Amino acid sequence: MTDPFERLRVGRTDVAVTRLGFGAASIGGLYHVVDHEVAMDTVAAALEVGVGYVDVAPQYGLGESERRLGEGLRGVPRDRYVLSTKVGRLIRRSGDVPPGADADAPPEQFPGVDPDLRTMWDMSRDGVRRSLDESRARLGIGRIDIAYIHDPDDHMAMALDEAAPTLVALRDQGVIGAVGVGANTVGVLHRFVEQADVDVILLANRYTLLDQSALATLLPACVERGVGVVIGGVMNSGLLADPRPGATFDYVEAPPELVARAQRLAAVCDRHGVSLKAAAVRFVLAHPAVVSVLAGVRYRARLEEYATLIATPIPGVLWDELRAEGLLPDEAPTPVA
């Protein structure tokens, strides 16, 4: 049985995250407006069940997730939790965006956000430092344990040449605890693992029961170089939680062939008395590179459910049957029964 609150060190740093982490994007209104009281209750639930790792970003709710998370953590002993946020995007009012800057209007994923706000891409040295200062102010928390470069796909040169070295210097000075990069693109993350002095990556959607595209190259590179892996999107944005027509995969409606595959996965799980969600979480945690899974939830009950899923025993024959049916690669690590 896996302990959801076991702490594992990130790379060669002293930062140690719990197997179960809380992803705070949803409390900032990801896809649905979330009442403030509901958001506060979810943060409280994370602490109550034993979560010791929380992740957020300026992009989430264009600052609202950080403000709410900070409020929920107020008064909690600082050694009780590890906190990560991200750099690469600054939040600005439209009138404060310099001419020619690469800025985006509020994304559709966050309904209810002030339409005058903008996300301004900035992976320069000054931008990284400014981003961390602004995150600390929104959170009301002085120390950031892990700083991730957020979705650097379209800004690779500056991210590798300026953002990553700036974070490494801040880590070496003791300002932050660990350097990371977060994306859902395997090739992008692989470049950082090989070319930058990162301690951890946040891999979204690319290592799940439905998508093992990180298995062949990225995850072995992380094991070889001692880079920790935090998994986001373990349910592929919904399809593995509820495999039905109309469910989402990577935040859009899943194609019929993926729905059918997810339903085949669920059928095998049903035959062994295991929920598909439990198998999905336990599967990713079996890889030796993976240190934590983020539960990106907006309600207390869902967070409590994740703790139960991680602790669910899975019979070894379930994984054998998934391999026999061609639903899981032979080389994919699976939990020991």
Short mmCIF file of C-alpha atoms in Angstrom, two decimals:
data_model
loop_
_atom_site.label_atom_id
_atom_site.label_comp_id
_atom_site.label_asym_id
_atom_site.label_seq_id
_atom_site.Cartn_x
_atom_site.Cartn_y
_atom_site.Cartn_z
CA MET A 1 0.00 0.00 0.00
CA THR A 2 1.27 3.49 -0.87
CA ASP A 3 1.22 6.14 1.84
CA PRO A 4 -0.21 9.35 0.28
CA PHE A 5 1.65 11.44 2.85
CA GLU A 6 5.07 9.87 2.55
CA ARG A 7 7.62 12.57 1.79
CA LEU A 8 10.13 12.17 -1.03
CA ARG A 9 13.05 14.47 -1.71
CA VAL A 10 13.08 16.47 -4.93
CA GLY A 11 16.28 15.72 -6.82
CA ARG A 12 19.35 16.38 -4.71
CA THR A 13 17.72 19.20 -2.72
CA ASP A 14 16.41 19.25 0.83
CA VAL A 15 12.86 19.90 -0.43
CA ALA A 16 10.59 16.92 0.26
CA VAL A 17 7.06 16.67 -1.15
CA THR A 18 4.23 14.38 -0.14
CA ARG A 19 3.09 11.70 -2.57
CA LEU A 20 -0.25 13.52 -2.73
CA GLY A 21 -0.08 17.19 -3.60
CA PHE A 22 -2.79 19.80 -3.98
CA GLY A 23 -2.98 21.68 -7.28
CA ALA A 24 -4.60 25.04 -6.62
CA ALA A 25 -5.60 25.99 -10.17
CA SER A 26 -9.22 24.99 -9.57
CA ILE A 27 -9.76 27.24 -6.55
CA GLY A 28 -8.98 30.17 -8.81
CA GLY A 29 -11.95 29.27 -10.98
CA LEU A 30 -10.56 26.85 -13.58
CA TYR A 31 -13.49 26.30 -15.99
CA HIS A 32 -16.01 27.10 -13.21
CA VAL A 33 -16.40 30.07 -10.91
CA VAL A 34 -15.66 28.89 -7.37
CA ASP A 35 -17.12 30.60 -4.29
CA HIS A 36 -14.53 31.96 -1.91
CA GLU A 37 -15.85 29.86 0.99
CA VAL A 38 -15.63 26.69 -1.10
CA ALA A 39 -12.03 27.50 -2.04
CA MET A 40 -11.08 28.08 1.59
CA ASP A 41 -12.70 24.81 2.63
CA THR A 42 -10.73 22.91 0.00
CA VAL A 43 -7.42 24.36 1.19
CA ALA A 44 -8.40 23.47 4.76
CA ALA A 45 -9.22 19.92 3.66
CA ALA A 46 -5.78 19.53 2.09
CA LEU A 47 -4.14 20.40 5.38
CA GLU A 48 -6.53 18.28 7.42
CA VAL A 49 -6.00 15.08 5.43
CA GLY A 50 -2.22 15.44 5.57
CA VAL A 51 -1.17 16.96 2.23
CA GLY A 52 2.26 18.54 2.59
CA TYR A 53 2.74 19.92 -0.93
CA VAL A 54 0.73 22.68 -2.64
CA ASP A 55 1.22 24.04 -6.15
CA VAL A 56 -0.06 27.25 -7.71
CA ALA A 57 0.84 29.78 -10.44
CA PRO A 58 0.16 33.42 -11.31
CA GLN A 59 -1.67 32.22 -14.43
CA TYR A 60 -4.32 30.41 -12.38
CA GLY A 61 -7.21 32.82 -12.03
CA LEU A 62 -4.76 35.58 -13.01
CA GLY A 63 -3.58 35.89 -9.44
CA GLU A 64 -6.72 34.71 -7.65
CA SER A 65 -5.44 31.19 -6.95
CA GLU A 66 -2.34 32.58 -5.26
CA ARG A 67 -4.34 35.04 -3.17
CA ARG A 68 -6.79 32.36 -2.05
CA LEU A 69 -4.12 29.77 -1.35
CA GLY A 70 -2.16 32.29 0.70
CA GLU A 71 -5.23 33.13 2.74
CA GLY A 72 -5.94 29.46 3.36
CA LEU A 73 -2.36 28.87 4.52
CA ARG A 74 -2.23 31.89 6.81
CA GLY A 75 -1.18 30.89 10.29
CA VAL A 76 -0.09 27.39 9.24
CA PRO A 77 3.47 26.59 10.39
CA ARG A 78 5.76 27.10 7.40
CA ASP A 79 7.47 23.75 7.84
CA ARG A 80 4.10 22.03 7.53
CA TYR A 81 3.99 22.35 3.73
CA VAL A 82 6.10 22.72 0.60
CA LEU A 83 4.94 25.49 -1.74
CA SER A 84 5.57 25.77 -5.47
CA THR A 85 4.61 28.50 -7.89
CA LYS A 86 5.68 29.40 -11.40
CA VAL A 87 7.48 32.06 -13.39
CA GLY A 88 7.25 33.19 -17.00
CA ARG A 89 3.98 35.12 -16.93
CA LEU A 90 3.34 38.45 -15.23
CA ILE A 91 -0.20 39.63 -14.47
CA ARG A 92 -0.89 43.17 -15.67
CA ARG A 93 -3.76 45.52 -16.40
CA SER A 94 -4.15 46.19 -20.10
CA GLY A 95 -2.97 49.78 -19.69
CA ASP A 96 0.22 48.61 -17.99
CA VAL A 97 1.35 46.28 -20.78
CA PRO A 98 4.27 47.89 -22.65
CA PRO A 99 3.86 48.34 -26.41
CA GLY A 100 5.04 45.27 -28.28
CA ALA A 101 4.93 42.99 -25.25
CA ASP A 102 3.71 39.42 -25.69
CA ALA A 103 0.48 39.55 -23.70
CA ASP A 104 -2.75 37.55 -23.71
CA ALA A 105 -6.28 38.41 -22.62
CA PRO A 106 -7.76 36.28 -19.80
CA PRO A 107 -8.02 32.69 -21.03
CA GLU A 108 -11.42 31.06 -21.43
CA GLN A 109 -10.42 28.51 -18.80
CA PHE A 110 -10.98 31.12 -16.07
CA PRO A 111 -14.50 32.52 -16.39
CA GLY A 112 -15.27 35.47 -14.17
CA VAL A 113 -11.74 36.92 -14.31
CA ASP A 114 -11.49 40.69 -14.67
CA PRO A 115 -11.41 41.18 -18.48
CA ASP A 116 -8.95 44.07 -18.14
CA LEU A 117 -6.23 41.76 -16.82
CA ARG A 118 -3.54 40.35 -19.09
CA THR A 119 -0.88 37.66 -18.83
CA MET A 120 2.38 39.08 -20.10
CA TRP A 121 5.08 36.58 -21.04
CA ASP A 122 8.45 37.43 -19.55
CA MET A 123 11.20 34.83 -19.03
CA SER A 124 14.01 37.33 -18.69
CA ARG A 125 16.19 37.53 -15.59
CA ASP A 126 14.33 40.59 -14.34
CA GLY A 127 10.98 39.05 -15.24
CA VAL A 128 11.69 35.92 -13.22
CA ARG A 129 12.69 37.90 -10.14
CA ARG A 130 9.71 40.21 -10.53
CA SER A 131 7.37 37.24 -10.91
CA LEU A 132 8.61 35.65 -7.67
CA ASP A 133 8.30 38.96 -5.80
CA GLU A 134 4.74 39.42 -7.02
CA SER A 135 3.80 35.83 -6.18
CA ARG A 136 5.14 36.24 -2.65
CA ALA A 137 3.08 39.41 -2.26
CA ARG A 138 -0.14 37.76 -3.49
CA LEU A 139 0.46 34.70 -1.32
CA GLY A 140 1.57 36.65 1.72
CA ILE A 141 4.28 33.99 2.14
CA GLY A 142 7.96 34.85 2.15
CA ARG A 143 9.51 31.60 0.93
CA ILE A 144 8.88 29.73 -2.31
CA ASP A 145 10.19 26.17 -2.08
CA ILE A 146 9.98 25.22 -5.78
CA ALA A 147 9.88 27.68 -8.67
CA TYR A 148 8.81 26.20 -12.01
CA ILE A 149 9.31 27.82 -15.41
CA HIS A 150 5.75 27.69 -16.73
CA ASP A 151 5.01 26.42 -20.26
CA PRO A 152 8.19 27.68 -21.94
CA ASP A 153 7.37 26.01 -25.28
CA ASP A 154 7.24 29.21 -27.34
CA HIS A 155 10.03 30.97 -25.44
CA MET A 156 12.68 28.28 -25.25
CA ALA A 157 15.75 30.40 -25.95
CA MET A 158 15.04 32.92 -23.21
CA ALA A 159 13.81 30.24 -20.82
CA LEU A 160 17.05 28.25 -21.17
CA ASP A 161 19.41 31.22 -21.38
CA GLU A 162 17.87 33.51 -18.74
CA ALA A 163 15.01 32.01 -16.71
CA ALA A 164 16.71 28.74 -15.79
CA PRO A 165 20.11 30.25 -14.81
CA THR A 166 18.33 32.93 -12.76
CA LEU A 167 16.44 30.29 -10.79
CA VAL A 168 19.59 28.22 -10.34
CA ALA A 169 21.36 31.28 -8.90
CA LEU A 170 18.44 31.94 -6.56
CA ARG A 171 18.50 28.30 -5.45
CA ASP A 172 22.24 28.44 -4.83
CA GLN A 173 21.73 31.60 -2.77
CA GLY A 174 19.04 29.87 -0.69
CA VAL A 175 16.25 32.17 -1.92
CA ILE A 176 14.28 29.19 -3.31
CA GLY A 177 14.66 25.52 -2.52
CA ALA A 178 14.49 23.88 -5.95
CA VAL A 179 14.38 24.71 -9.66
CA GLY A 180 11.72 23.22 -11.90
CA VAL A 181 9.99 23.47 -15.24
CA GLY A 182 6.37 22.61 -15.95
CA ALA A 183 4.78 21.75 -19.30
CA ASN A 184 2.72 19.13 -21.10
CA THR A 185 5.21 18.73 -23.94
CA VAL A 186 7.65 15.84 -23.58
CA GLY A 187 10.30 17.27 -25.88
CA VAL A 188 10.36 20.62 -24.09
CA LEU A 189 10.82 19.04 -20.69
CA HIS A 190 13.46 16.66 -22.02
CA ARG A 191 15.55 19.59 -23.25
CA PHE A 192 15.49 21.18 -19.80
CA VAL A 193 16.41 17.92 -18.09
CA GLU A 194 19.41 17.57 -20.41
CA GLN A 195 20.47 21.20 -20.76
CA ALA A 196 19.53 22.98 -17.51
CA ASP A 197 20.32 22.34 -13.87
CA VAL A 198 16.74 21.52 -12.86
CA ASP A 199 15.74 19.52 -9.80
CA VAL A 200 12.16 18.67 -10.73
CA ILE A 201 9.71 18.77 -13.60
CA LEU A 202 5.95 19.10 -13.50
CA LEU A 203 4.68 16.81 -16.26
CA ALA A 204 1.02 17.35 -17.19
CA ASN A 205 -1.05 14.76 -19.09
CA ARG A 206 1.86 12.92 -20.72
CA TYR A 207 2.23 10.06 -18.26
CA THR A 208 -1.12 8.49 -17.47
CA LEU A 209 -2.97 5.23 -18.06
CA LEU A 210 -4.04 6.66 -21.41
CA ASP A 211 -0.88 8.44 -22.51
CA GLN A 212 2.60 7.11 -21.81
CA SER A 213 4.44 9.34 -24.28
CA ALA A 214 6.95 10.34 -21.57
CA LEU A 215 7.89 6.73 -20.83
CA ALA A 216 10.50 6.04 -23.51
CA THR A 217 12.80 9.05 -23.20
CA LEU A 218 11.84 11.71 -20.66
CA LEU A 219 11.30 9.60 -17.56
CA PRO A 220 14.49 7.52 -18.03
CA ALA A 221 16.43 10.78 -18.41
CA CYS A 222 14.94 12.00 -15.13
CA VAL A 223 15.99 8.79 -13.36
CA GLU A 224 19.50 9.01 -14.83
CA ARG A 225 19.98 12.65 -13.81
CA GLY A 226 18.21 12.48 -10.46
CA VAL A 227 15.38 14.83 -11.46
CA GLY A 228 12.12 14.40 -9.59
CA VAL A 229 8.82 14.24 -11.48
CA VAL A 230 5.53 15.70 -10.27
CA ILE A 231 2.53 14.48 -12.25
CA GLY A 232 -0.33 16.79 -13.15
CA GLY A 233 -3.44 15.86 -15.10
CA VAL A 234 -3.37 12.25 -13.96
CA MET A 235 -7.02 11.87 -15.08
CA ASN A 236 -6.28 13.50 -18.47
CA SER A 237 -8.67 16.32 -17.54
CA GLY A 238 -11.61 13.98 -16.94
CA LEU A 239 -11.68 10.97 -19.23
CA LEU A 240 -10.04 8.62 -16.73
CA ALA A 241 -12.33 9.85 -13.97
CA ASP A 242 -15.51 9.24 -15.97
CA PRO A 243 -14.95 7.39 -19.26
CA ARG A 244 -18.08 8.29 -21.21
CA PRO A 245 -18.84 9.98 -24.53
CA GLY A 246 -18.53 13.73 -24.08
CA ALA A 247 -15.82 13.46 -21.40
CA THR A 248 -12.75 15.62 -21.86
CA PHE A 249 -9.20 14.60 -22.70
CA ASP A 250 -6.55 17.33 -22.53
CA TYR A 251 -9.33 19.84 -21.86
CA VAL A 252 -11.30 19.21 -25.05
CA GLU A 253 -13.94 16.59 -25.88
CA ALA A 254 -12.27 13.20 -26.16
CA PRO A 255 -12.34 11.46 -29.56
CA PRO A 256 -14.38 8.23 -29.75
CA GLU A 257 -11.33 5.98 -29.98
CA LEU A 258 -9.92 7.34 -26.71
CA VAL A 259 -13.29 7.01 -25.00
CA ALA A 260 -13.39 3.37 -26.12
CA ARG A 261 -9.88 2.76 -24.81
CA ALA A 262 -10.72 4.34 -21.46
CA GLN A 263 -13.82 2.16 -21.24
CA ARG A 264 -11.71 -0.94 -21.89
CA LEU A 265 -9.40 0.15 -19.06
CA ALA A 266 -12.41 0.61 -16.80
CA ALA A 267 -13.79 -2.82 -17.70
CA VAL A 268 -10.56 -4.52 -16.64
CA CYS A 269 -10.55 -2.58 -13.40
CA ASP A 270 -14.18 -3.54 -12.74
CA ARG A 271 -13.35 -7.22 -13.16
CA HIS A 272 -10.84 -6.90 -10.33
CA GLY A 273 -13.00 -4.74 -8.06
CA VAL A 274 -10.85 -1.64 -8.49
CA SER A 275 -11.94 1.81 -9.62
CA LEU A 276 -10.33 3.21 -12.76
CA LYS A 277 -9.39 6.33 -10.81
CA ALA A 278 -7.47 4.32 -8.23
CA ALA A 279 -5.61 2.43 -10.95
CA ALA A 280 -4.79 5.71 -12.71
CA VAL A 281 -3.22 7.26 -9.62
CA ARG A 282 -1.41 4.16 -8.44
CA PHE A 283 0.01 3.53 -11.93
CA VAL A 284 1.90 6.83 -12.22
CA LEU A 285 3.25 6.64 -8.68
CA ALA A 286 4.90 3.30 -9.48
CA HIS A 287 7.49 4.94 -11.72
CA PRO A 288 10.76 5.50 -9.83
CA ALA A 289 11.10 9.06 -11.14
CA VAL A 290 7.69 10.17 -9.83
CA VAL A 291 7.63 11.85 -6.42
CA SER A 292 4.12 13.31 -6.28
CA VAL A 293 0.72 13.48 -7.95
CA LEU A 294 -1.20 16.76 -7.90
CA ALA A 295 -4.90 16.58 -7.14
CA GLY A 296 -6.31 19.53 -9.08
CA VAL A 297 -9.67 19.65 -7.36
CA ARG A 298 -12.07 22.35 -6.24
CA TYR A 299 -14.04 20.48 -3.55
CA ARG A 300 -13.13 18.91 -0.21
CA ALA A 301 -14.70 15.56 -1.06
CA ARG A 302 -12.58 15.15 -4.16
CA LEU A 303 -9.38 15.87 -2.27
CA GLU A 304 -10.28 13.36 0.42
CA GLU A 305 -11.03 10.86 -2.33
CA TYR A 306 -7.51 11.19 -3.75
CA ALA A 307 -5.99 10.18 -0.42
CA THR A 308 -8.12 7.04 -0.51
CA LEU A 309 -7.22 6.30 -4.13
CA ILE A 310 -3.48 6.41 -3.46
CA ALA A 311 -3.86 3.99 -0.55
CA THR A 312 -6.02 1.53 -2.54
CA PRO A 313 -4.37 -1.90 -2.95
CA ILE A 314 -4.27 -3.09 -6.57
CA PRO A 315 -3.98 -6.81 -7.39
CA GLY A 316 -1.02 -7.61 -9.60
CA VAL A 317 -3.22 -9.56 -12.01
CA LEU A 318 -4.94 -6.33 -13.00
CA TRP A 319 -1.71 -4.98 -14.49
CA ASP A 320 -1.05 -8.35 -16.12
CA GLU A 321 -4.45 -8.24 -17.82
CA LEU A 322 -3.94 -4.65 -19.01
CA ARG A 323 -0.67 -5.71 -20.63
CA ALA A 324 -2.24 -8.82 -22.15
CA GLU A 325 -4.99 -6.70 -23.72
CA GLY A 326 -2.49 -4.24 -25.17
CA LEU A 327 -3.64 -1.44 -22.88
CA LEU A 328 -0.31 -0.99 -21.11
CA PRO A 329 3.27 -1.26 -22.42
CA ASP A 330 5.30 -4.15 -21.05
CA GLU A 331 8.05 -1.78 -19.95
CA ALA A 332 5.80 0.49 -17.87
CA PRO A 333 6.52 0.06 -14.13
CA THR A 334 3.48 -0.99 -12.10
CA PRO A 335 2.88 -1.19 -8.35
CA VAL A 336 3.96 -4.29 -6.50
CA ALA A 337 0.85 -6.05 -5.20
#
